[in-house]
Amino acid sequence: MNQYVIAIDQGTTSSRAIIFDHSGNIVSSGQKEHEQIFPQAGWVEHNPVEIWDNIREVIGSALSKANLTRHDIAAVGITNQRETAVVWDKNTGAPVYNAIVWQDTRTQDIVDKLAADGGVDRFKHKVGLPLATYFSGTKIKWILDNVDGARAKAEAGDLLFGTTDSWVTWNLTGGSTDGGIHITDVTNASRTLFMDLETLAWDEDILEVFGVPGSMMPEIRSSSEVYGTVHTSQLLRGVPISGILGDQQAATFGQAAFDQGEAKNTYGTGCFLIFNTGEEIVHSKNGLLTTLGYQLGDAAPHYALEGSIAVTGSLIQWLRDNLGMISSAPEVETLAAAVKDNGGVYIVPAFSGLFAPYWRSDARGAIVGLTRFVNKNHIARAALEATAFQTREVLDAVNADSGVPLTELKVDGGMVANDALMQFQADILGVAVVRPKVVETTALGAAYAAGLAVGFWKDLGELTANWGEDKRWTPKMDDAERFRQLRLWKKAVTKSMDWVDEDVK
C-alpha cells in the first residue's frame, strides 16, 4: 500500500494529475484543457470553477487508468501557474471574478501609478520583483477596485485571495462547507509583490500601499510539510496534502537542481530559467527576478534568480489558433526543418510586452526581415528560434549576476521534444543542453516535495539518484555565425519597443 505519490499540476492551459512511483517514473496521468478567455486585447482570464471541476476529473482519470485507489497513494503534491490571481467568497466558495492570468496586462495603469513614487523598483529590495503587470498583487487590487462590492466584502473579511495552488488546496480540504485550509507556499508567495524575502511574511506596509486587506492573504507555509488531508474528493479522501511549489520552482526541484549554482530552463507556455543561489539572496543587476527556490519544512529556504520569458510555446499556439498556419504544434518542427535557416526573419513575440531582461510593457510583437523570398517554413523556423534567442539573453543575465558562467543547461517542458529547437538552443548558447529521462519535471517536483514530507523518499540524495540523462545536444555553430545571429536578434528586439502609446496602455 501507499506505493505512489500523485501530483496535481494546475497549468496555464490545462490541469493534470500524474502518479509517480518511488523511482520517479510516471505510472499514469489524466489531463484536461480549460478555456482561455480573452475579454479584450491584453486581458487573459480563466474560470476557477472550471479549473476545480477539471482537477477532480483528472484525478479520477489518473487513478482509474492505473487501477489504483486512495489507499495506494502516500501523498498529494500541488504545482501551479504562479501569478494567476483568484479572489473568492469564503462563505459561499464562489469566485467574485474570473482568475486573472499571469499574462494579463490590464493592470498597467496600476503599475504606472505605483511606480510614480519610487519607480518600478520601489519594492524590489524587499520582495525581489519590479512593479509589473505579471505579478498577482496588481491583479488583486484591480479586482477590489473594479468588481462591484468586492472591496466592501474584502474589508469585512469575507474574501480570500490565492494563486491557483491556494484555490485548489482550499477546495480539496473542504472549501466553504468543511473548513478549507487557506494556505500557499513560499515560492508562490514570492510572486505576489507582497512577501518579504528575508522574513518570509506578508509585508503590511506594501499591502497597505496596494489597499489589500491582510485578511485576504493565505498563510505562508514551506514547500514540503503536511498541510492537511483531502476532504472533498472521495477518490483521495484522507490522503495528506504535503507539497506545494510554483510551477517553475517545481520543475527545478524535479530536475534535482538542489544546490547553489545549478540551473534549469522550462519550455512551456512561457520560458523560465531558474538559477539556484542557495541560502543567499542575490539581487539582480541585469533584469532578473529574485525569488524563492524552495523550503523544506523548518530548514533554511533556498533562493534563486529567475529569467521569465512570457511567450514561447504560446507563440506556436498562436501560429496554430490565430493564423491557422499549422493544425497541431508538432507540425512546426516539420516546417522549420524544410529550410536551412530563417531566411533573415526574426519574430519578437512581445504579445504581453517584454519580460526578462528588458521589462518593457510598451513592447509588442514584431516580425522583421520579411522579403518575397520568405515562406511559412521560414516563419515557423523563426518562431522556434525566438525561444532560443530569448533564453540566450536570460542566460547572459544569469552569468553576469552570478559571476559563474553555466557550462550546461538542464531543460524540460513540452518543447524539449523538438530536436531542431534543442540543437539551435545549444548552438546559440554555446553550451550543452541536457534533457532528463522524465521530462514532466514540474509534476515530478511537486511529487518529490510531497513525498519527502511523509517519508516516501528519505532525503534529497535519493531524489538526485532518480535523475537520469536522456539526451544531450552540443553546439555545432561557429562563433562568428552565433554572434551575427545574436546581433540581428537584438536589433529586432529594439523594433518591438515603444509601440504602445501612453494613452492606450
Coordinates of C-alpha atoms in Angstrom, one line a residue:
M1 CA 0.0 0.0 0.0
N2 CA 1.0 3.7 -0.4
Q3 CA 3.3 2.9 -3.2
Y4 CA 2.7 6.1 -5.2
V5 CA 2.5 9.9 -5.0
I6 CA 0.1 11.9 -7.0
A7 CA 0.9 15.4 -8.3
I8 CA -1.8 17.9 -9.3
D9 CA -0.3 20.2 -12.0
Q10 CA -2.6 23.2 -12.5
G11 CA -1.1 24.9 -15.5
T12 CA -1.9 27.8 -17.8
T13 CA -3.6 25.8 -20.5
S14 CA -4.6 22.6 -18.7
S15 CA -4.8 20.7 -15.4
R16 CA -3.2 17.4 -15.0
A17 CA -2.9 14.7 -12.4
I18 CA 0.2 12.5 -12.7
I19 CA 1.0 9.5 -10.5
F20 CA 4.7 8.6 -9.8
D21 CA 6.4 5.6 -8.3
H22 CA 9.3 5.6 -6.0
S23 CA 11.8 5.8 -8.9
G24 CA 10.2 8.9 -10.2
N25 CA 8.6 7.2 -13.2
I26 CA 5.2 8.1 -14.5
V27 CA 2.6 5.4 -13.7
S28 CA -0.4 7.1 -15.2
S29 CA -1.9 10.6 -15.9
G30 CA -5.0 12.5 -16.7
Q31 CA -5.2 15.9 -18.4
K32 CA -7.9 18.3 -19.4
E33 CA -7.6 21.7 -21.0
H34 CA -9.6 24.7 -19.8
E35 CA -10.9 27.7 -21.7
Q36 CA -8.7 30.7 -22.4
I37 CA -10.9 33.7 -22.0
F38 CA -9.8 37.0 -23.8
P39 CA -12.4 39.7 -23.0
Q40 CA -10.4 42.3 -24.8
A41 CA -6.9 43.0 -26.0
G42 CA -4.3 42.3 -23.3
W43 CA -6.8 40.6 -21.0
V44 CA -6.5 36.9 -20.2
E45 CA -8.8 35.0 -17.8
H46 CA -9.6 31.5 -16.6
N47 CA -12.8 30.2 -15.0
P48 CA -11.7 29.0 -11.5
V49 CA -14.8 26.8 -11.2
E50 CA -14.0 25.1 -14.5
I51 CA -10.4 24.5 -13.2
W52 CA -11.6 22.9 -10.0
D53 CA -14.1 20.7 -11.9
N54 CA -11.3 19.6 -14.2
I55 CA -8.9 18.8 -11.4
R56 CA -11.5 16.4 -9.9
E57 CA -11.9 14.8 -13.3
V58 CA -8.2 14.3 -14.0
I59 CA -7.6 12.8 -10.5
G60 CA -10.2 10.2 -11.3
S61 CA -8.7 9.6 -14.7
A62 CA -5.2 9.1 -13.4
L63 CA -6.3 6.7 -10.7
S64 CA -8.6 4.6 -13.0
K65 CA -6.0 4.2 -15.7
A66 CA -3.6 2.6 -13.2
N67 CA -6.4 0.8 -11.4
L68 CA -5.4 2.5 -8.1
T69 CA -7.4 3.8 -5.1
R70 CA -6.6 6.3 -2.4
H71 CA -5.1 3.5 -0.3
D72 CA -2.3 3.3 -2.8
I73 CA -1.4 7.0 -2.6
A74 CA 1.0 8.2 0.1
A75 CA 0.7 11.9 -0.6
V76 CA -0.6 14.7 -2.8
G77 CA 1.6 17.4 -4.2
I78 CA 0.4 20.5 -5.9
T79 CA 2.1 22.7 -8.5
N80 CA 0.6 25.7 -10.3
Q81 CA 0.7 28.7 -12.6
R82 CA 2.1 31.1 -10.2
E83 CA 1.0 34.7 -10.7
T84 CA -2.6 33.9 -11.7
A85 CA -4.9 35.5 -9.2
V86 CA -8.2 34.1 -7.8
V87 CA -10.4 36.0 -5.3
W88 CA -13.4 34.2 -3.8
D89 CA -16.1 34.5 -1.1
K90 CA -15.0 32.3 1.8
N91 CA -18.7 31.9 2.9
T92 CA -20.0 30.6 -0.5
G93 CA -16.9 29.4 -2.2
A94 CA -17.8 31.4 -5.3
P95 CA -15.2 33.4 -7.2
V96 CA -16.1 37.1 -7.4
Y97 CA -14.4 37.3 -10.8
N98 CA -12.6 35.1 -13.2
A99 CA -9.0 34.2 -12.4
I100 CA -6.7 36.9 -13.9
V101 CA -3.9 35.1 -15.6
W102 CA -0.2 35.9 -15.3
Q103 CA -0.1 37.0 -19.0
D104 CA -2.7 39.7 -18.4
T105 CA -1.7 43.3 -18.9
R106 CA -4.8 45.2 -17.8
T107 CA -3.1 46.5 -14.6
Q108 CA -0.6 48.7 -16.4
D109 CA -2.2 51.8 -15.1
I110 CA -1.9 50.5 -11.5
V111 CA 1.8 49.8 -12.1
D112 CA 2.3 53.3 -13.5
K113 CA 0.6 55.0 -10.6
L114 CA 2.6 52.9 -8.0
A115 CA 5.8 53.5 -9.9
A116 CA 5.3 57.2 -10.0
D117 CA 6.6 57.2 -6.4
G118 CA 9.9 55.4 -6.4
G119 CA 10.0 53.8 -9.9
V120 CA 9.3 50.2 -10.9
D121 CA 11.9 49.0 -8.4
R122 CA 10.1 50.7 -5.5
F123 CA 9.7 47.5 -3.5
K124 CA 12.4 45.3 -5.1
H125 CA 14.8 45.5 -2.2
K126 CA 12.1 43.7 -0.1
V127 CA 10.3 41.4 -2.5
G128 CA 12.9 40.8 -5.3
L129 CA 10.5 41.9 -8.0
P130 CA 9.9 45.0 -10.1
L131 CA 6.4 46.5 -10.3
A132 CA 4.9 44.8 -13.3
T133 CA 1.5 43.5 -14.6
Y134 CA 3.0 40.0 -14.4
F135 CA 2.7 39.6 -10.6
S136 CA -0.5 38.8 -8.7
G137 CA -0.5 41.8 -6.4
T138 CA -1.7 44.3 -9.0
K139 CA -4.4 41.8 -10.1
I140 CA -5.9 41.7 -6.6
K141 CA -6.0 45.5 -6.5
W142 CA -7.8 45.5 -9.9
I143 CA -10.4 43.1 -8.7
L144 CA -11.1 45.1 -5.5
D145 CA -11.2 48.4 -7.4
N146 CA -13.4 47.2 -10.4
V147 CA -15.7 44.4 -9.2
D148 CA -18.9 45.7 -7.6
G149 CA -19.0 45.1 -3.9
A150 CA -15.6 43.4 -3.8
R151 CA -13.7 46.0 -1.7
A152 CA -16.5 46.2 0.9
K153 CA -16.6 42.4 1.2
A154 CA -12.8 42.2 1.5
E155 CA -12.7 44.8 4.2
A156 CA -15.4 42.9 6.0
G157 CA -13.1 39.8 6.0
D158 CA -15.3 37.8 3.6
L159 CA -13.0 37.5 0.6
L160 CA -9.9 35.3 0.2
F161 CA -7.1 35.6 -2.4
G162 CA -4.9 32.8 -3.7
T163 CA -2.9 31.8 -6.6
T164 CA -4.3 28.5 -8.1
D165 CA -2.4 26.4 -5.6
S166 CA -4.4 28.1 -2.8
W167 CA -7.7 27.7 -4.7
V168 CA -7.1 24.0 -5.3
T169 CA -5.9 23.3 -1.7
W170 CA -8.9 25.2 -0.2
N171 CA -11.3 23.2 -2.2
L172 CA -9.6 19.9 -1.7
T173 CA -9.6 20.4 2.1
G174 CA -13.2 21.2 2.4
G175 CA -13.9 24.6 0.9
S176 CA -16.7 26.7 2.3
T177 CA -18.7 23.7 3.7
D178 CA -16.0 21.9 5.6
G179 CA -13.3 24.3 6.8
G180 CA -11.0 24.5 3.8
I181 CA -7.3 25.4 4.5
H182 CA -6.3 28.8 3.2
I183 CA -2.5 28.5 2.5
T184 CA 0.2 29.0 0.0
D185 CA 3.9 28.1 0.0
V186 CA 6.9 30.4 0.0
T187 CA 7.5 30.0 -3.8
N188 CA 4.1 31.2 -4.8
A189 CA 4.1 33.9 -2.1
S190 CA 7.3 35.3 -3.5
R191 CA 5.4 36.1 -6.8
T192 CA 2.8 38.4 -5.3
L193 CA 4.9 41.6 -4.7
F194 CA 3.9 41.3 -1.0
M195 CA 6.3 38.8 0.6
D196 CA 9.4 40.0 2.4
L197 CA 12.2 37.7 1.1
E198 CA 14.0 37.8 4.5
T199 CA 11.1 37.2 6.9
L200 CA 9.0 35.1 4.5
A201 CA 6.0 37.0 5.8
W202 CA 3.5 39.4 4.1
D203 CA 4.7 43.0 4.3
E204 CA 2.0 45.0 5.9
D205 CA 3.3 48.3 4.6
I206 CA 3.2 47.1 1.0
L207 CA -0.3 45.6 1.4
E208 CA -1.4 49.0 2.7
V209 CA 0.0 50.8 -0.3
F210 CA -1.9 48.4 -2.6
G211 CA -5.1 48.7 -0.5
V212 CA -5.3 44.9 0.0
P213 CA -6.6 43.8 3.4
G214 CA -4.2 41.3 5.1
S215 CA -7.2 39.1 6.0
M216 CA -7.4 38.1 2.3
M217 CA -4.0 36.6 2.2
P218 CA -3.2 32.9 2.7
E219 CA -1.0 31.6 5.4
I220 CA 2.6 31.2 4.1
R221 CA 3.9 27.7 4.6
S222 CA 7.0 25.8 3.5
S223 CA 7.1 23.8 0.2
S224 CA 7.2 20.4 1.9
E225 CA 5.2 19.7 5.0
V226 CA 1.8 18.1 5.8
Y227 CA -0.7 20.9 5.5
G228 CA -3.9 18.8 5.9
T229 CA -5.8 15.9 4.3
V230 CA -8.2 15.7 1.3
H231 CA -11.8 16.1 2.4
T232 CA -13.9 16.9 -0.7
S233 CA -12.7 14.3 -3.2
Q234 CA -13.9 10.8 -2.3
L235 CA -11.2 9.4 -4.6
L236 CA -8.4 10.8 -2.4
R237 CA -10.2 11.3 1.0
G238 CA -7.8 11.2 3.9
V239 CA -4.6 11.4 1.8
P240 CA -2.2 14.1 3.1
I241 CA -1.5 17.1 1.0
S242 CA 2.2 17.7 1.7
G243 CA 3.9 19.6 -1.1
I244 CA 3.3 22.9 -2.9
L245 CA 5.6 24.5 -5.3
G246 CA 5.0 27.1 -8.0
D247 CA 5.5 25.5 -11.4
Q248 CA 8.9 26.8 -12.3
Q249 CA 10.3 26.1 -8.8
A250 CA 8.7 22.6 -9.0
A251 CA 10.5 22.0 -12.3
T252 CA 13.8 23.0 -10.7
F253 CA 13.1 20.6 -7.9
G254 CA 12.1 17.8 -10.3
Q255 CA 15.4 18.4 -12.1
A256 CA 17.2 17.7 -8.8
A257 CA 18.8 21.2 -9.0
F258 CA 19.1 21.4 -5.3
D259 CA 22.5 23.0 -4.9
Q260 CA 23.8 26.5 -5.3
G261 CA 25.0 27.1 -8.9
E262 CA 22.6 24.6 -10.6
A263 CA 20.0 25.8 -13.1
K264 CA 17.2 24.6 -15.4
N265 CA 15.1 26.0 -18.2
T266 CA 11.5 25.0 -18.7
Y267 CA 9.9 25.4 -22.1
G268 CA 6.1 25.8 -21.8
T269 CA 3.6 28.5 -22.5
G270 CA 6.4 30.8 -21.5
C271 CA 10.0 30.0 -20.8
F272 CA 11.6 30.2 -17.3
L273 CA 15.2 29.8 -16.4
I274 CA 15.9 29.4 -12.7
F275 CA 19.4 29.6 -11.1
N276 CA 19.8 28.3 -7.5
T277 CA 21.6 30.8 -5.3
G278 CA 21.4 28.6 -2.2
E279 CA 20.7 30.3 1.1
E280 CA 21.9 33.7 -0.3
I281 CA 19.5 36.4 -1.5
V282 CA 21.1 37.7 -4.7
H283 CA 19.6 41.0 -6.0
S284 CA 19.9 41.1 -9.8
K285 CA 21.6 44.0 -11.6
N286 CA 20.7 42.6 -15.0
G287 CA 16.9 42.3 -15.2
L288 CA 16.3 39.1 -13.4
L289 CA 13.9 38.3 -10.5
T290 CA 15.0 37.3 -7.1
T291 CA 12.6 34.6 -5.9
L292 CA 12.3 31.6 -3.5
G293 CA 13.6 28.4 -4.8
Y294 CA 12.1 26.1 -2.2
Q295 CA 11.9 25.5 1.6
L296 CA 11.7 22.0 3.1
G297 CA 9.9 22.1 6.4
D298 CA 11.7 24.2 9.0
A299 CA 15.0 24.2 7.1
A300 CA 16.5 27.4 5.7
P301 CA 15.0 28.5 2.4
H302 CA 16.9 28.3 -0.9
Y303 CA 16.7 31.3 -3.1
A304 CA 17.0 31.7 -6.8
L305 CA 17.5 34.1 -9.7
E306 CA 14.9 33.8 -12.4
G307 CA 14.6 34.9 -16.0
S308 CA 11.0 34.9 -17.0
I309 CA 10.0 34.9 -20.7
A310 CA 6.3 35.5 -21.4
V311 CA 5.8 33.9 -24.8
T312 CA 7.5 30.7 -26.2
G313 CA 5.1 27.8 -26.5
S314 CA 2.2 30.2 -26.8
L315 CA 3.8 31.6 -30.0
I316 CA 3.4 28.2 -31.6
Q317 CA -0.2 28.1 -30.3
W318 CA -0.7 31.5 -32.0
L319 CA 0.6 30.1 -35.3
R320 CA -2.0 27.3 -34.9
D321 CA -5.0 29.0 -33.4
N322 CA -4.8 32.6 -34.7
L323 CA -3.1 32.3 -38.1
G324 CA -4.2 28.7 -39.0
M325 CA -0.6 28.1 -40.3
I326 CA -0.4 24.7 -38.6
S327 CA -3.1 22.3 -37.4
S328 CA -1.0 20.9 -34.5
A329 CA 2.0 22.1 -32.6
P330 CA 4.4 19.3 -33.7
E331 CA 4.0 20.5 -37.3
V332 CA 6.1 23.5 -36.7
E333 CA 9.2 21.3 -36.5
T334 CA 8.5 19.7 -39.8
L335 CA 8.0 23.1 -41.5
A336 CA 11.1 24.6 -39.8
A337 CA 13.3 21.6 -40.9
A338 CA 12.3 22.1 -44.6
V339 CA 14.6 25.2 -44.8
K340 CA 18.3 25.6 -43.9
D341 CA 17.8 28.9 -42.0
N342 CA 15.3 31.6 -41.1
G343 CA 15.6 33.4 -44.4
G344 CA 16.5 36.6 -42.5
V345 CA 13.3 36.6 -40.5
Y346 CA 13.1 37.3 -36.7
I347 CA 10.0 37.1 -34.6
V348 CA 9.9 39.0 -31.3
P349 CA 6.8 37.6 -29.5
A350 CA 6.2 40.6 -27.2
F351 CA 2.4 39.9 -27.0
S352 CA 2.3 41.0 -23.4
G353 CA 5.3 43.3 -23.5
L354 CA 8.9 42.0 -22.9
F355 CA 9.7 40.3 -19.6
A356 CA 13.3 39.5 -18.6
P357 CA 15.8 41.0 -19.1
Y358 CA 14.1 44.1 -20.5
W359 CA 10.8 44.5 -18.6
R360 CA 9.3 46.7 -21.3
S361 CA 5.5 46.9 -21.1
D362 CA 5.4 49.2 -24.1
A363 CA 6.7 46.4 -26.4
R364 CA 4.5 44.5 -28.8
G365 CA 5.1 41.6 -31.1
A366 CA 7.1 42.1 -34.3
I367 CA 8.1 40.1 -37.4
V368 CA 11.1 41.7 -39.1
G369 CA 13.3 40.9 -42.1
L370 CA 10.4 40.0 -44.4
T371 CA 11.1 39.7 -48.2
R372 CA 9.3 38.0 -51.1
F373 CA 11.7 35.0 -50.6
V374 CA 10.2 34.2 -47.2
N375 CA 7.6 31.5 -46.9
K376 CA 5.8 29.8 -44.0
N377 CA 8.8 27.5 -43.4
H378 CA 10.9 30.5 -42.5
I379 CA 8.2 31.9 -40.3
A380 CA 8.0 28.5 -38.5
R381 CA 11.7 28.4 -38.0
A382 CA 11.9 32.0 -36.8
A383 CA 9.1 31.2 -34.2
L384 CA 11.2 28.3 -32.8
E385 CA 14.4 30.3 -32.8
A386 CA 12.7 33.2 -30.9
T387 CA 12.5 30.8 -27.9
A388 CA 16.3 30.1 -28.1
F389 CA 17.3 33.7 -28.6
Q390 CA 15.2 34.8 -25.6
T391 CA 16.8 32.1 -23.5
R392 CA 20.3 33.2 -24.5
E393 CA 19.5 36.8 -23.3
V394 CA 18.3 35.5 -19.9
L395 CA 21.3 33.1 -19.6
D396 CA 23.7 36.1 -20.3
A397 CA 22.0 37.9 -17.4
V398 CA 22.3 34.9 -15.1
N399 CA 26.0 34.6 -15.9
A400 CA 26.5 38.3 -15.2
D401 CA 24.7 38.3 -11.9
S402 CA 26.2 35.1 -10.6
G403 CA 29.7 35.6 -11.9
V404 CA 29.9 31.8 -12.6
P405 CA 29.1 31.0 -16.3
L406 CA 27.0 27.9 -16.7
T407 CA 28.7 25.1 -18.6
E408 CA 25.5 23.2 -19.4
L409 CA 21.7 23.8 -19.2
K410 CA 19.2 21.2 -18.0
V411 CA 15.9 21.6 -19.9
D412 CA 12.4 20.3 -19.6
G413 CA 8.8 21.1 -20.7
G414 CA 6.8 20.3 -23.8
M415 CA 9.1 21.9 -26.3
V416 CA 12.2 19.8 -25.4
A417 CA 10.8 17.1 -27.6
N418 CA 11.6 19.3 -30.5
D419 CA 15.1 18.2 -31.7
A420 CA 15.5 21.2 -34.1
L421 CA 14.8 23.7 -31.3
M422 CA 17.1 22.0 -28.8
Q423 CA 20.0 21.8 -31.3
F424 CA 19.6 25.5 -32.1
Q425 CA 19.4 26.3 -28.4
A426 CA 22.7 24.6 -27.8
D427 CA 24.1 26.4 -30.9
I428 CA 23.0 29.9 -29.8
L429 CA 24.0 29.4 -26.2
G430 CA 27.4 27.9 -27.0
V431 CA 26.9 25.3 -24.2
A432 CA 25.5 21.8 -23.9
V433 CA 21.7 21.3 -23.5
V434 CA 20.6 18.3 -21.5
R435 CA 17.2 16.6 -21.3
P436 CA 16.3 14.2 -18.5
K437 CA 14.6 10.9 -18.9
V438 CA 11.5 12.1 -17.1
V439 CA 10.6 15.4 -18.8
E440 CA 7.5 16.0 -16.7
T441 CA 9.7 17.7 -14.1
T442 CA 7.1 20.2 -12.9
A443 CA 4.7 17.5 -11.7
L444 CA 7.7 15.4 -10.5
G445 CA 9.0 18.3 -8.4
A446 CA 5.6 18.6 -6.6
A447 CA 5.5 14.9 -6.1
Y448 CA 9.0 14.9 -4.6
A449 CA 8.1 17.7 -2.2
A450 CA 5.0 15.9 -1.0
G451 CA 6.8 12.5 -0.7
L452 CA 9.7 14.0 1.3
A453 CA 7.3 15.3 3.9
V454 CA 5.7 11.9 4.6
G455 CA 8.9 9.9 4.3
F456 CA 8.1 8.3 1.0
W457 CA 11.5 9.5 -0.1
K458 CA 14.0 9.8 2.8
D459 CA 16.3 12.7 1.5
L460 CA 17.4 14.8 -1.4
G461 CA 20.2 12.3 -2.2
E462 CA 17.5 9.7 -3.1
L463 CA 15.9 12.1 -5.5
T464 CA 19.2 13.0 -7.1
A465 CA 19.8 9.3 -7.7
N466 CA 16.5 9.2 -9.6
W467 CA 17.6 11.8 -12.2
G468 CA 18.9 10.3 -15.4
E469 CA 20.1 11.9 -18.7
D470 CA 18.1 11.1 -21.8
K471 CA 19.7 13.2 -24.5
R472 CA 22.4 15.9 -24.9
W473 CA 22.9 18.5 -27.6
T474 CA 26.3 20.1 -28.1
P475 CA 27.0 23.3 -30.0
K476 CA 27.8 23.0 -33.7
M477 CA 27.6 26.7 -34.8
D478 CA 30.8 28.6 -35.1
D479 CA 31.3 31.8 -33.1
A480 CA 31.1 34.2 -36.0
E481 CA 27.6 32.9 -37.1
R482 CA 26.4 32.8 -33.5
F483 CA 27.3 36.5 -32.9
R484 CA 25.9 37.5 -36.3
Q485 CA 22.5 36.0 -35.4
L486 CA 22.5 37.4 -31.9
R487 CA 23.3 40.9 -33.3
L488 CA 20.3 40.7 -35.7
W489 CA 18.1 39.3 -32.9
K490 CA 18.9 42.2 -30.6
K491 CA 18.2 44.6 -33.5
A492 CA 14.8 43.0 -34.0
V493 CA 14.0 43.4 -30.3
T494 CA 14.6 47.1 -30.4
K495 CA 12.0 47.3 -33.2
S496 CA 9.3 45.9 -30.8
M497 CA 9.8 48.6 -28.2
D498 CA 8.0 52.0 -27.8
W499 CA 5.0 50.6 -29.6
V500 CA 2.2 51.2 -27.1
D501 CA 1.1 54.8 -26.9
E502 CA 0.9 56.2 -23.4
D503 CA -2.8 56.9 -23.7
V504 CA -3.7 53.3 -24.7
K505 CA -1.6 51.3 -22.3

